[in-house]
Amino acid sequence: GGMERVFSTIPVFRAEKHNTPAHLNETIMLDAEIAFVDEQAAMDVLERAITFVVKKAEEKADELGIEIAIDLSFIPRITYDECIDALNKKGRDKEWGSDISREEERALGDEFGNAFFIYAFPTELRA
């Protein structure tokens, strides 16, 4: 209590049998709890954290002689409405209020790059 910014890097374990490339049973998660900020400020913090981690991974990859090709020079911030519009322009016939599938996330990645934020998600779908 009383701290405005708390960050933790912790192991996370899923209780159900669900081991896919998108949902591992065990992973390491960076959790950020930030008080008194709006979603844009939270995305600013997360963007800096993601960029830092990828930069460190690239440095380590160079030492190991492997290549990491992730361009994070700009991480787009798109609203849920913009996602629906972009998917519909790609002929997906996406209805407003529906969830975004893994396949649709990939299609959005083709449009917006390998990393992007989706915000203003309808709270009726996810609080």
PDB file of N, CA, C and O in Angstrom, residues 50-123:
ATOM      1  N   ILE A  50       8.992  -2.889 -22.730  1.00  0.00           N
ATOM      2  CA  ILE A  50       9.099  -3.857 -23.824  1.00  0.00           C
ATOM      3  C   ILE A  50      10.336  -3.551 -24.669  1.00  0.00           C
ATOM      4  O   ILE A  50      11.112  -4.447 -25.015  1.00  0.00           O
ATOM      5  N   THR A  51      10.528  -2.286 -24.999  1.00  0.00           N
ATOM      6  CA  THR A  51      11.674  -1.890 -25.815  1.00  0.00           C
ATOM      7  C   THR A  51      12.983  -2.214 -25.108  1.00  0.00           C
ATOM      8  O   THR A  51      13.934  -2.714 -25.727  1.00  0.00           O
ATOM      9  N   PHE A  52      13.049  -1.978 -23.800  1.00  0.00           N
ATOM     10  CA  PHE A  52      14.248  -2.287 -23.020  1.00  0.00           C
ATOM     11  C   PHE A  52      14.545  -3.783 -23.044  1.00  0.00           C
ATOM     12  O   PHE A  52      15.683  -4.199 -23.286  1.00  0.00           O
ATOM     13  N   VAL A  53      13.528  -4.593 -22.807  1.00  0.00           N
ATOM     14  CA  VAL A  53      13.718  -6.046 -22.777  1.00  0.00           C
ATOM     15  C   VAL A  53      14.179  -6.560 -24.137  1.00  0.00           C
ATOM     16  O   VAL A  53      15.108  -7.373 -24.225  1.00  0.00           O
ATOM     17  N   VAL A  54      13.563  -6.085 -25.213  1.00  0.00           N
ATOM     18  CA  VAL A  54      13.954  -6.543 -26.555  1.00  0.00           C
ATOM     19  C   VAL A  54      15.385  -6.104 -26.865  1.00  0.00           C
ATOM     20  O   VAL A  54      16.180  -6.874 -27.417  1.00  0.00           O
ATOM     21  N   LYS A  55      15.753  -4.888 -26.471  1.00  0.00           N
ATOM     22  CA  LYS A  55      17.126  -4.409 -26.697  1.00  0.00           C
ATOM     23  C   LYS A  55      18.133  -5.309 -25.977  1.00  0.00           C
ATOM     24  O   LYS A  55      19.154  -5.691 -26.543  1.00  0.00           O
ATOM     25  N   LYS A  56      17.848  -5.660 -24.733  1.00  0.00           N
ATOM     26  CA  LYS A  56      18.745  -6.544 -23.972  1.00  0.00           C
ATOM     27  C   LYS A  56      18.800  -7.934 -24.613  1.00  0.00           C
ATOM     28  O   LYS A  56      19.873  -8.551 -24.670  1.00  0.00           O
ATOM     29  N   ALA A  57      17.671  -8.432 -25.095  1.00  0.00           N
ATOM     30  CA  ALA A  57      17.651  -9.736 -25.766  1.00  0.00           C
ATOM     31  C   ALA A  57      18.478  -9.695 -27.046  1.00  0.00           C
ATOM     32  O   ALA A  57      19.206 -10.649 -27.355  1.00  0.00           O
ATOM     33  N   GLU A  58      18.386  -8.594 -27.782  1.00  0.00           N
ATOM     34  CA  GLU A  58      19.187  -8.449 -29.007  1.00  0.00           C
ATOM     35  C   GLU A  58      20.681  -8.434 -28.694  1.00  0.00           C
ATOM     36  O   GLU A  58      21.478  -9.038 -29.406  1.00  0.00           O
ATOM     37  N   GLU A  59      21.062  -7.744 -27.609  1.00  0.00           N
ATOM     38  CA  GLU A  59      22.471  -7.718 -27.200  1.00  0.00           C
ATOM     39  C   GLU A  59      22.956  -9.127 -26.869  1.00  0.00           C
ATOM     40  O   GLU A  59      24.048  -9.528 -27.272  1.00  0.00           O
ATOM     41  N   LYS A  60      22.163  -9.868 -26.128  1.00  0.00           N
ATOM     42  CA  LYS A  60      22.529 -11.238 -25.753  1.00  0.00           C
ATOM     43  C   LYS A  60      22.558 -12.127 -26.995  1.00  0.00           C
ATOM     44  O   LYS A  60      23.434 -12.989 -27.123  1.00  0.00           O
ATOM     45  N   ALA A  61      21.630 -11.909 -27.911  1.00  0.00           N
ATOM     46  CA  ALA A  61      21.597 -12.691 -29.151  1.00  0.00           C
ATOM     47  C   ALA A  61      22.872 -12.474 -29.954  1.00  0.00           C
ATOM     48  O   ALA A  61      23.434 -13.426 -30.513  1.00  0.00           O
ATOM     49  N   ASP A  62      23.348 -11.219 -30.003  1.00  0.00           N
ATOM     50  CA  ASP A  62      24.604 -10.938 -30.704  1.00  0.00           C
ATOM     51  C   ASP A  62      25.760 -11.733 -30.099  1.00  0.00           C
ATOM     52  O   ASP A  62      26.571 -12.299 -30.812  1.00  0.00           O
ATOM     53  N   GLU A  63      25.806 -11.798 -28.767  1.00  0.00           N
ATOM     54  CA  GLU A  63      26.855 -12.551 -28.074  1.00  0.00           C
ATOM     55  C   GLU A  63      26.780 -14.039 -28.427  1.00  0.00           C
ATOM     56  O   GLU A  63      27.800 -14.711 -28.517  1.00  0.00           O
ATOM     57  N   LEU A  64      25.562 -14.540 -28.628  1.00  0.00           N
ATOM     58  CA  LEU A  64      25.356 -15.960 -28.929  1.00  0.00           C
ATOM     59  C   LEU A  64      25.403 -16.268 -30.418  1.00  0.00           C
ATOM     60  O   LEU A  64      25.304 -17.420 -30.831  1.00  0.00           O
ATOM     61  N   GLY A  65      25.491 -15.218 -31.230  1.00  0.00           N
ATOM     62  CA  GLY A  65      25.555 -15.408 -32.674  1.00  0.00           C
ATOM     63  C   GLY A  65      24.219 -15.727 -33.321  1.00  0.00           C
ATOM     64  O   GLY A  65      24.169 -16.358 -34.364  1.00  0.00           O
ATOM     65  N   ILE A  66      23.124 -15.299 -32.693  1.00  0.00           N
ATOM     66  CA  ILE A  66      21.801 -15.480 -33.292  1.00  0.00           C
ATOM     67  C   ILE A  66      21.197 -14.105 -33.555  1.00  0.00           C
ATOM     68  O   ILE A  66      21.675 -13.086 -33.048  1.00  0.00           O
ATOM     69  N   GLU A  67      20.152 -14.080 -34.361  1.00  0.00           N
ATOM     70  CA  GLU A  67      19.543 -12.808 -34.743  1.00  0.00           C
ATOM     71  C   GLU A  67      18.103 -12.728 -34.243  1.00  0.00           C
ATOM     72  O   GLU A  67      17.349 -13.685 -34.352  1.00  0.00           O
ATOM     73  N   ILE A  68      17.768 -11.579 -33.701  1.00  0.00           N
ATOM     74  CA  ILE A  68      16.384 -11.292 -33.326  1.00  0.00           C
ATOM     75  C   ILE A  68      15.940 -10.126 -34.203  1.00  0.00           C
ATOM     76  O   ILE A  68      16.554  -9.063 -34.185  1.00  0.00           O
ATOM     77  N   ALA A  69      14.892 -10.327 -34.987  1.00  0.00           N
ATOM     78  CA  ALA A  69      14.444  -9.304 -35.927  1.00  0.00           C
ATOM     79  C   ALA A  69      13.091  -8.761 -35.493  1.00  0.00           C
ATOM     80  O   ALA A  69      12.057  -9.149 -36.021  1.00  0.00           O
ATOM     81  N   ILE A  70      13.107  -7.894 -34.500  1.00  0.00           N
ATOM     82  CA  ILE A  70      11.870  -7.266 -34.028  1.00  0.00           C
ATOM     83  C   ILE A  70      12.067  -5.762 -34.089  1.00  0.00           C
ATOM     84  O   ILE A  70      12.959  -5.218 -33.445  1.00  0.00           O
ATOM     85  N   ASP A  71      11.254  -5.096 -34.879  1.00  0.00           N
ATOM     86  CA  ASP A  71      11.337  -3.643 -34.986  1.00  0.00           C
ATOM     87  C   ASP A  71      10.358  -3.014 -34.012  1.00  0.00           C
ATOM     88  O   ASP A  71       9.151  -3.104 -34.197  1.00  0.00           O
ATOM     89  N   LEU A  72      10.891  -2.396 -32.972  1.00  0.00           N
ATOM     90  CA  LEU A  72      10.041  -1.720 -32.001  1.00  0.00           C
ATOM     91  C   LEU A  72      10.296  -0.218 -32.014  1.00  0.00           C
ATOM     92  O   LEU A  72      10.127   0.458 -31.010  1.00  0.00           O
ATOM     93  N   SER A  73      10.723   0.311 -33.169  1.00  0.00           N
ATOM     94  CA  SER A  73      10.966   1.745 -33.246  1.00  0.00           C
ATOM     95  C   SER A  73       9.670   2.527 -33.054  1.00  0.00           C
ATOM     96  O   SER A  73       9.690   3.688 -32.665  1.00  0.00           O
ATOM     97  N   PHE A  74       8.557   1.877 -33.316  1.00  0.00           N
ATOM     98  CA  PHE A  74       7.249   2.500 -33.150  1.00  0.00           C
ATOM     99  C   PHE A  74       6.250   1.409 -32.838  1.00  0.00           C
ATOM    100  O   PHE A  74       6.127   0.454 -33.592  1.00  0.00           O
ATOM    101  N   ILE A  75       5.557   1.517 -31.705  1.00  0.00           N
ATOM    102  CA  ILE A  75       4.523   0.540 -31.352  1.00  0.00           C
ATOM    103  C   ILE A  75       3.177   1.239 -31.507  1.00  0.00           C
ATOM    104  O   ILE A  75       2.821   2.102 -30.702  1.00  0.00           O
ATOM    105  N   PRO A  76       2.427   0.893 -32.557  1.00  0.00           N
ATOM    106  CA  PRO A  76       1.142   1.556 -32.783  1.00  0.00           C
ATOM    107  C   PRO A  76       0.151   1.310 -31.652  1.00  0.00           C
ATOM    108  O   PRO A  76       0.172   0.255 -31.008  1.00  0.00           O
ATOM    109  N   ARG A  77      -0.687   2.290 -31.432  1.00  0.00           N
ATOM    110  CA  ARG A  77      -1.770   2.191 -30.455  1.00  0.00           C
ATOM    111  C   ARG A  77      -3.068   2.327 -31.230  1.00  0.00           C
ATOM    112  O   ARG A  77      -3.341   3.377 -31.822  1.00  0.00           O
ATOM    113  N   ILE A  78      -3.826   1.268 -31.257  1.00  0.00           N
ATOM    114  CA  ILE A  78      -5.056   1.275 -32.050  1.00  0.00           C
ATOM    115  C   ILE A  78      -6.246   0.940 -31.158  1.00  0.00           C
ATOM    116  O   ILE A  78      -6.138   0.128 -30.251  1.00  0.00           O
ATOM    117  N   THR A  79      -7.339   1.594 -31.423  1.00  0.00           N
ATOM    118  CA  THR A  79      -8.542   1.337 -30.647  1.00  0.00           C
ATOM    119  C   THR A  79      -9.214   0.061 -31.162  1.00  0.00           C
ATOM    120  O   THR A  79      -8.952  -0.402 -32.280  1.00  0.00           O
ATOM    121  N   TYR A  80     -10.065  -0.472 -30.343  1.00  0.00           N
ATOM    122  CA  TYR A  80     -10.860  -1.633 -30.747  1.00  0.00           C
ATOM    123  C   TYR A  80     -11.624  -1.306 -32.037  1.00  0.00           C
ATOM    124  O   TYR A  80     -11.651  -2.125 -32.968  1.00  0.00           O
ATOM    125  N   ASP A  81     -12.215  -0.113 -32.114  1.00  0.00           N
ATOM    126  CA  ASP A  81     -12.958   0.289 -33.318  1.00  0.00           C
ATOM    127  C   ASP A  81     -12.063   0.270 -34.556  1.00  0.00           C
ATOM    128  O   ASP A  81     -12.476  -0.175 -35.631  1.00  0.00           O
ATOM    129  N   GLU A  82     -10.816   0.747 -34.415  1.00  0.00           N
ATOM    130  CA  GLU A  82      -9.881   0.735 -35.543  1.00  0.00           C
ATOM    131  C   GLU A  82      -9.532  -0.697 -35.948  1.00  0.00           C
ATOM    132  O   GLU A  82      -9.355  -0.981 -37.137  1.00  0.00           O
ATOM    133  N   CYS A  83      -9.459  -1.603 -34.968  1.00  0.00           N
ATOM    134  CA  CYS A  83      -9.222  -3.022 -35.275  1.00  0.00           C
ATOM    135  C   CYS A  83     -10.355  -3.587 -36.122  1.00  0.00           C
ATOM    136  O   CYS A  83     -10.114  -4.253 -37.128  1.00  0.00           O
ATOM    137  N   ILE A  84     -11.581  -3.316 -35.690  1.00  0.00           N
ATOM    138  CA  ILE A  84     -12.746  -3.825 -36.427  1.00  0.00           C
ATOM    139  C   ILE A  84     -12.755  -3.268 -37.843  1.00  0.00           C
ATOM    140  O   ILE A  84     -12.958  -4.005 -38.819  1.00  0.00           O
ATOM    141  N   ASP A  85     -12.501  -1.958 -37.986  1.00  0.00           N
ATOM    142  CA  ASP A  85     -12.450  -1.335 -39.316  1.00  0.00           C
ATOM    143  C   ASP A  85     -11.364  -1.964 -40.183  1.00  0.00           C
ATOM    144  O   ASP A  85     -11.592  -2.275 -41.359  1.00  0.00           O
ATOM    145  N   ALA A  86     -10.154  -2.161 -39.620  1.00  0.00           N
ATOM    146  CA  ALA A  86      -9.050  -2.739 -40.379  1.00  0.00           C
ATOM    147  C   ALA A  86      -9.373  -4.165 -40.817  1.00  0.00           C
ATOM    148  O   ALA A  86      -9.084  -4.545 -41.959  1.00  0.00           O
ATOM    149  N   LEU A  87      -9.988  -4.941 -39.937  1.00  0.00           N
ATOM    150  CA  LEU A  87     -10.353  -6.317 -40.297  1.00  0.00           C
ATOM    151  C   LEU A  87     -11.430  -6.335 -41.370  1.00  0.00           C
ATOM    152  O   LEU A  87     -11.378  -7.155 -42.295  1.00  0.00           O
ATOM    153  N   ASN A  88     -12.394  -5.441 -41.269  1.00  0.00           N
ATOM    154  CA  ASN A  88     -13.440  -5.381 -42.292  1.00  0.00           C
ATOM    155  C   ASN A  88     -12.878  -4.956 -43.638  1.00  0.00           C
ATOM    156  O   ASN A  88     -13.301  -5.464 -44.680  1.00  0.00           O
ATOM    157  N   LYS A  89     -11.897  -4.055 -43.647  1.00  0.00           N
ATOM    158  CA  LYS A  89     -11.254  -3.650 -44.912  1.00  0.00           C
ATOM    159  C   LYS A  89     -10.506  -4.818 -45.539  1.00  0.00           C
ATOM    160  O   LYS A  89     -10.313  -4.847 -46.747  1.00  0.00           O
ATOM    161  N   LYS A  90     -10.095  -5.780 -44.715  1.00  0.00           N
ATOM    162  CA  LYS A  90      -9.427  -6.981 -45.221  1.00  0.00           C
ATOM    163  C   LYS A  90     -10.433  -8.066 -45.603  1.00  0.00           C
ATOM    164  O   LYS A  90     -10.061  -9.199 -45.864  1.00  0.00           O
ATOM    165  N   GLY A  91     -11.738  -7.721 -45.574  1.00  0.00           N
ATOM    166  CA  GLY A  91     -12.772  -8.668 -45.973  1.00  0.00           C
ATOM    167  C   GLY A  91     -13.146  -9.679 -44.913  1.00  0.00           C
ATOM    168  O   GLY A  91     -13.677 -10.743 -45.226  1.00  0.00           O
ATOM    169  N   ARG A  92     -12.906  -9.373 -43.642  1.00  0.00           N
ATOM    170  CA  ARG A  92     -13.178 -10.328 -42.560  1.00  0.00           C
ATOM    171  C   ARG A  92     -14.633 -10.333 -42.109  1.00  0.00           C
ATOM    172  O   ARG A  92     -15.037 -11.201 -41.363  1.00  0.00           O
ATOM    173  N   ASP A  93     -15.432  -9.336 -42.495  1.00  0.00           N
ATOM    174  CA  ASP A  93     -16.839  -9.242 -42.083  1.00  0.00           C
ATOM    175  C   ASP A  93     -16.963  -9.354 -40.561  1.00  0.00           C
ATOM    176  O   ASP A  93     -17.653 -10.217 -40.033  1.00  0.00           O
ATOM    177  N   LYS A  94     -16.260  -8.464 -39.885  1.00  0.00           N
ATOM    178  CA  LYS A  94     -16.170  -8.481 -38.420  1.00  0.00           C
ATOM    179  C   LYS A  94     -17.264  -7.623 -37.815  1.00  0.00           C
ATOM    180  O   LYS A  94     -17.423  -6.467 -38.146  1.00  0.00           O
ATOM    181  N   GLU A  95     -18.008  -8.214 -36.892  1.00  0.00           N
ATOM    182  CA  GLU A  95     -19.106  -7.508 -36.227  1.00  0.00           C
ATOM    183  C   GLU A  95     -18.589  -6.805 -34.976  1.00  0.00           C
ATOM    184  O   GLU A  95     -17.842  -7.387 -34.186  1.00  0.00           O
ATOM    185  N   TRP A  96     -19.011  -5.549 -34.774  1.00  0.00           N
ATOM    186  CA  TRP A  96     -18.594  -4.809 -33.586  1.00  0.00           C
ATOM    187  C   TRP A  96     -19.120  -5.534 -32.355  1.00  0.00           C
ATOM    188  O   TRP A  96     -20.257  -5.971 -32.307  1.00  0.00           O
ATOM    189  N   GLY A  97     -18.276  -5.663 -31.358  1.00  0.00           N
ATOM    190  CA  GLY A  97     -18.648  -6.338 -30.124  1.00  0.00           C
ATOM    191  C   GLY A  97     -18.140  -7.759 -30.039  1.00  0.00           C
ATOM    192  O   GLY A  97     -18.204  -8.375 -28.983  1.00  0.00           O
ATOM    193  N   SER A  98     -17.625  -8.278 -31.155  1.00  0.00           N
ATOM    194  CA  SER A  98     -17.096  -9.634 -31.123  1.00  0.00           C
ATOM    195  C   SER A  98     -15.635  -9.602 -30.679  1.00  0.00           C
ATOM    196  O   SER A  98     -14.944  -8.598 -30.808  1.00  0.00           O
ATOM    197  N   ASP A  99     -15.183 -10.723 -30.159  1.00  0.00           N
ATOM    198  CA  ASP A  99     -13.804 -10.831 -29.713  1.00  0.00           C
ATOM    199  C   ASP A  99     -12.873 -10.904 -30.929  1.00  0.00           C
ATOM    200  O   ASP A  99     -13.318 -11.141 -32.049  1.00  0.00           O
ATOM    201  N   ILE A 100     -11.590 -10.708 -30.695  1.00  0.00           N
ATOM    202  CA  ILE A 100     -10.599 -10.762 -31.766  1.00  0.00           C
ATOM    203  C   ILE A 100      -9.854 -12.088 -31.635  1.00  0.00           C
ATOM    204  O   ILE A 100      -9.234 -12.358 -30.615  1.00  0.00           O
ATOM    205  N   SER A 101      -9.953 -12.898 -32.686  1.00  0.00           N
ATOM    206  CA  SER A 101      -9.341 -14.236 -32.648  1.00  0.00           C
ATOM    207  C   SER A 101      -7.838 -14.150 -32.870  1.00  0.00           C
ATOM    208  O   SER A 101      -7.294 -13.117 -33.272  1.00  0.00           O
ATOM    209  N   ARG A 102      -7.171 -15.269 -32.643  1.00  0.00           N
ATOM    210  CA  ARG A 102      -5.717 -15.347 -32.859  1.00  0.00           C
ATOM    211  C   ARG A 102      -5.387 -15.073 -34.326  1.00  0.00           C
ATOM    212  O   ARG A 102      -4.428 -14.382 -34.643  1.00  0.00           O
ATOM    213  N   GLU A 103      -6.184 -15.632 -35.237  1.00  0.00           N
ATOM    214  CA  GLU A 103      -5.974 -15.411 -36.670  1.00  0.00           C
ATOM    215  C   GLU A 103      -6.148 -13.927 -37.012  1.00  0.00           C
ATOM    216  O   GLU A 103      -5.399 -13.373 -37.811  1.00  0.00           O
ATOM    217  N   GLU A 104      -7.135 -13.292 -36.400  1.00  0.00           N
ATOM    218  CA  GLU A 104      -7.366 -11.866 -36.649  1.00  0.00           C
ATOM    219  C   GLU A 104      -6.247 -11.010 -36.058  1.00  0.00           C
ATOM    220  O   GLU A 104      -5.867  -9.999 -36.638  1.00  0.00           O
ATOM    221  N   GLU A 105      -5.688 -11.444 -34.922  1.00  0.00           N
ATOM    222  CA  GLU A 105      -4.530 -10.743 -34.363  1.00  0.00           C
ATOM    223  C   GLU A 105      -3.372 -10.779 -35.359  1.00  0.00           C
ATOM    224  O   GLU A 105      -2.670  -9.788 -35.542  1.00  0.00           O
ATOM    225  N   ARG A 106      -3.167 -11.935 -36.001  1.00  0.00           N
ATOM    226  CA  ARG A 106      -2.104 -12.046 -37.005  1.00  0.00           C
ATOM    227  C   ARG A 106      -2.372 -11.106 -38.177  1.00  0.00           C
ATOM    228  O   ARG A 106      -1.453 -10.459 -38.688  1.00  0.00           O
ATOM    229  N   ALA A 107      -3.626 -11.023 -38.617  1.00  0.00           N
ATOM    230  CA  ALA A 107      -3.981 -10.115 -39.713  1.00  0.00           C
ATOM    231  C   ALA A 107      -3.726  -8.663 -39.307  1.00  0.00           C
ATOM    232  O   ALA A 107      -3.239  -7.865 -40.113  1.00  0.00           O
ATOM    233  N   LEU A 108      -4.027  -8.328 -38.065  1.00  0.00           N
ATOM    234  CA  LEU A 108      -3.740  -6.978 -37.578  1.00  0.00           C
ATOM    235  C   LEU A 108      -2.235  -6.739 -37.519  1.00  0.00           C
ATOM    236  O   LEU A 108      -1.765  -5.622 -37.784  1.00  0.00           O
ATOM    237  N   GLY A 109      -1.465  -7.776 -37.191  1.00  0.00           N
ATOM    238  CA  GLY A 109      -0.008  -7.659 -37.195  1.00  0.00           C
ATOM    239  C   GLY A 109       0.531  -7.361 -38.578  1.00  0.00           C
ATOM    240  O   GLY A 109       1.482  -6.591 -38.731  1.00  0.00           O
ATOM    241  N   ASP A 110      -0.087  -7.949 -39.612  1.00  0.00           N
ATOM    242  CA  ASP A 110       0.312  -7.635 -40.989  1.00  0.00           C
ATOM    243  C   ASP A 110       0.066  -6.162 -41.292  1.00  0.00           C
ATOM    244  O   ASP A 110       0.812  -5.535 -42.038  1.00  0.00           O
ATOM    245  N   GLU A 111      -0.982  -5.613 -40.699  1.00  0.00           N
ATOM    246  CA  GLU A 111      -1.366  -4.218 -40.933  1.00  0.00           C
ATOM    247  C   GLU A 111      -0.546  -3.235 -40.091  1.00  0.00           C
ATOM    248  O   GLU A 111      -0.105  -2.204 -40.578  1.00  0.00           O
ATOM    249  N   PHE A 112      -0.343  -3.564 -38.810  1.00  0.00           N
ATOM    250  CA  PHE A 112       0.223  -2.590 -37.870  1.00  0.00           C
ATOM    251  C   PHE A 112       1.632  -2.913 -37.391  1.00  0.00           C
ATOM    252  O   PHE A 112       2.242  -2.115 -36.702  1.00  0.00           O
ATOM    253  N   GLY A 113       2.163  -4.080 -37.700  1.00  0.00           N
ATOM    254  CA  GLY A 113       3.516  -4.433 -37.274  1.00  0.00           C
ATOM    255  C   GLY A 113       3.518  -5.550 -36.252  1.00  0.00           C
ATOM    256  O   GLY A 113       2.473  -6.045 -35.832  1.00  0.00           O
ATOM    257  N   ASN A 114       4.734  -5.921 -35.817  1.00  0.00           N
ATOM    258  CA  ASN A 114       4.860  -7.099 -34.959  1.00  0.00           C
ATOM    259  C   ASN A 114       4.512  -6.850 -33.500  1.00  0.00           C
ATOM    260  O   ASN A 114       4.467  -7.783 -32.719  1.00  0.00           O
ATOM    261  N   ALA A 115       4.271  -5.619 -33.122  1.00  0.00           N
ATOM    262  CA  ALA A 115       3.822  -5.305 -31.758  1.00  0.00           C
ATOM    263  C   ALA A 115       2.882  -4.107 -31.841  1.00  0.00           C
ATOM    264  O   ALA A 115       3.148  -3.152 -32.574  1.00  0.00           O
ATOM    265  N   PHE A 116       1.772  -4.193 -31.130  1.00  0.00           N
ATOM    266  CA  PHE A 116       0.827  -3.080 -31.100  1.00  0.00           C
ATOM    267  C   PHE A 116      -0.039  -3.204 -29.870  1.00  0.00           C
ATOM    268  O   PHE A 116      -0.189  -4.273 -29.297  1.00  0.00           O
ATOM    269  N   PHE A 117      -0.563  -2.066 -29.442  1.00  0.00           N
ATOM    270  CA  PHE A 117      -1.502  -2.034 -28.333  1.00  0.00           C
ATOM    271  C   PHE A 117      -2.911  -1.922 -28.889  1.00  0.00           C
ATOM    272  O   PHE A 117      -3.139  -1.151 -29.828  1.00  0.00           O
ATOM    273  N   ILE A 118      -3.846  -2.645 -28.308  1.00  0.00           N
ATOM    274  CA  ILE A 118      -5.266  -2.444 -28.590  1.00  0.00           C
ATOM    275  C   ILE A 118      -5.875  -1.889 -27.311  1.00  0.00           C
ATOM    276  O   ILE A 118      -5.755  -2.488 -26.250  1.00  0.00           O
ATOM    277  N   TYR A 119      -6.523  -0.731 -27.431  1.00  0.00           N
ATOM    278  CA  TYR A 119      -7.157  -0.145 -26.248  1.00  0.00           C
ATOM    279  C   TYR A 119      -8.587   0.258 -26.586  1.00  0.00           C
ATOM    280  O   TYR A 119      -9.029   0.104 -27.715  1.00  0.00           O
ATOM    281  N   ALA A 120      -9.284   0.735 -25.580  1.00  0.00           N
ATOM    282  CA  ALA A 120     -10.704   1.084 -25.712  1.00  0.00           C
ATOM    283  C   ALA A 120     -11.508  -0.151 -26.112  1.00  0.00           C
ATOM    284  O   ALA A 120     -12.434  -0.085 -26.919  1.00  0.00           O
ATOM    285  N   PHE A 121     -11.129  -1.293 -25.543  1.00  0.00           N
ATOM    286  CA  PHE A 121     -11.835  -2.551 -25.774  1.00  0.00           C
ATOM    287  C   PHE A 121     -13.177  -2.465 -25.058  1.00  0.00           C
ATOM    288  O   PHE A 121     -13.239  -2.004 -23.926  1.00  0.00           O
ATOM    289  N   PRO A 122     -14.270  -2.874 -25.683  1.00  0.00           N
ATOM    290  CA  PRO A 122     -15.584  -2.781 -25.020  1.00  0.00           C
ATOM    291  C   PRO A 122     -15.593  -3.551 -23.708  1.00  0.00           C
ATOM    292  O   PRO A 122     -15.275  -4.738 -23.670  1.00  0.00           O
ATOM    293  N   THR A 123     -15.939  -2.885 -22.636  1.00  0.00           N
ATOM    294  CA  THR A 123     -15.925  -3.539 -21.323  1.00  0.00           C
ATOM    295  C   THR A 123     -16.991  -4.630 -21.219  1.00  0.00           C
ATOM    296  O   THR A 123     -16.911  -5.479 -20.350  1.00  0.00           O
TER     297      THR A 123
END
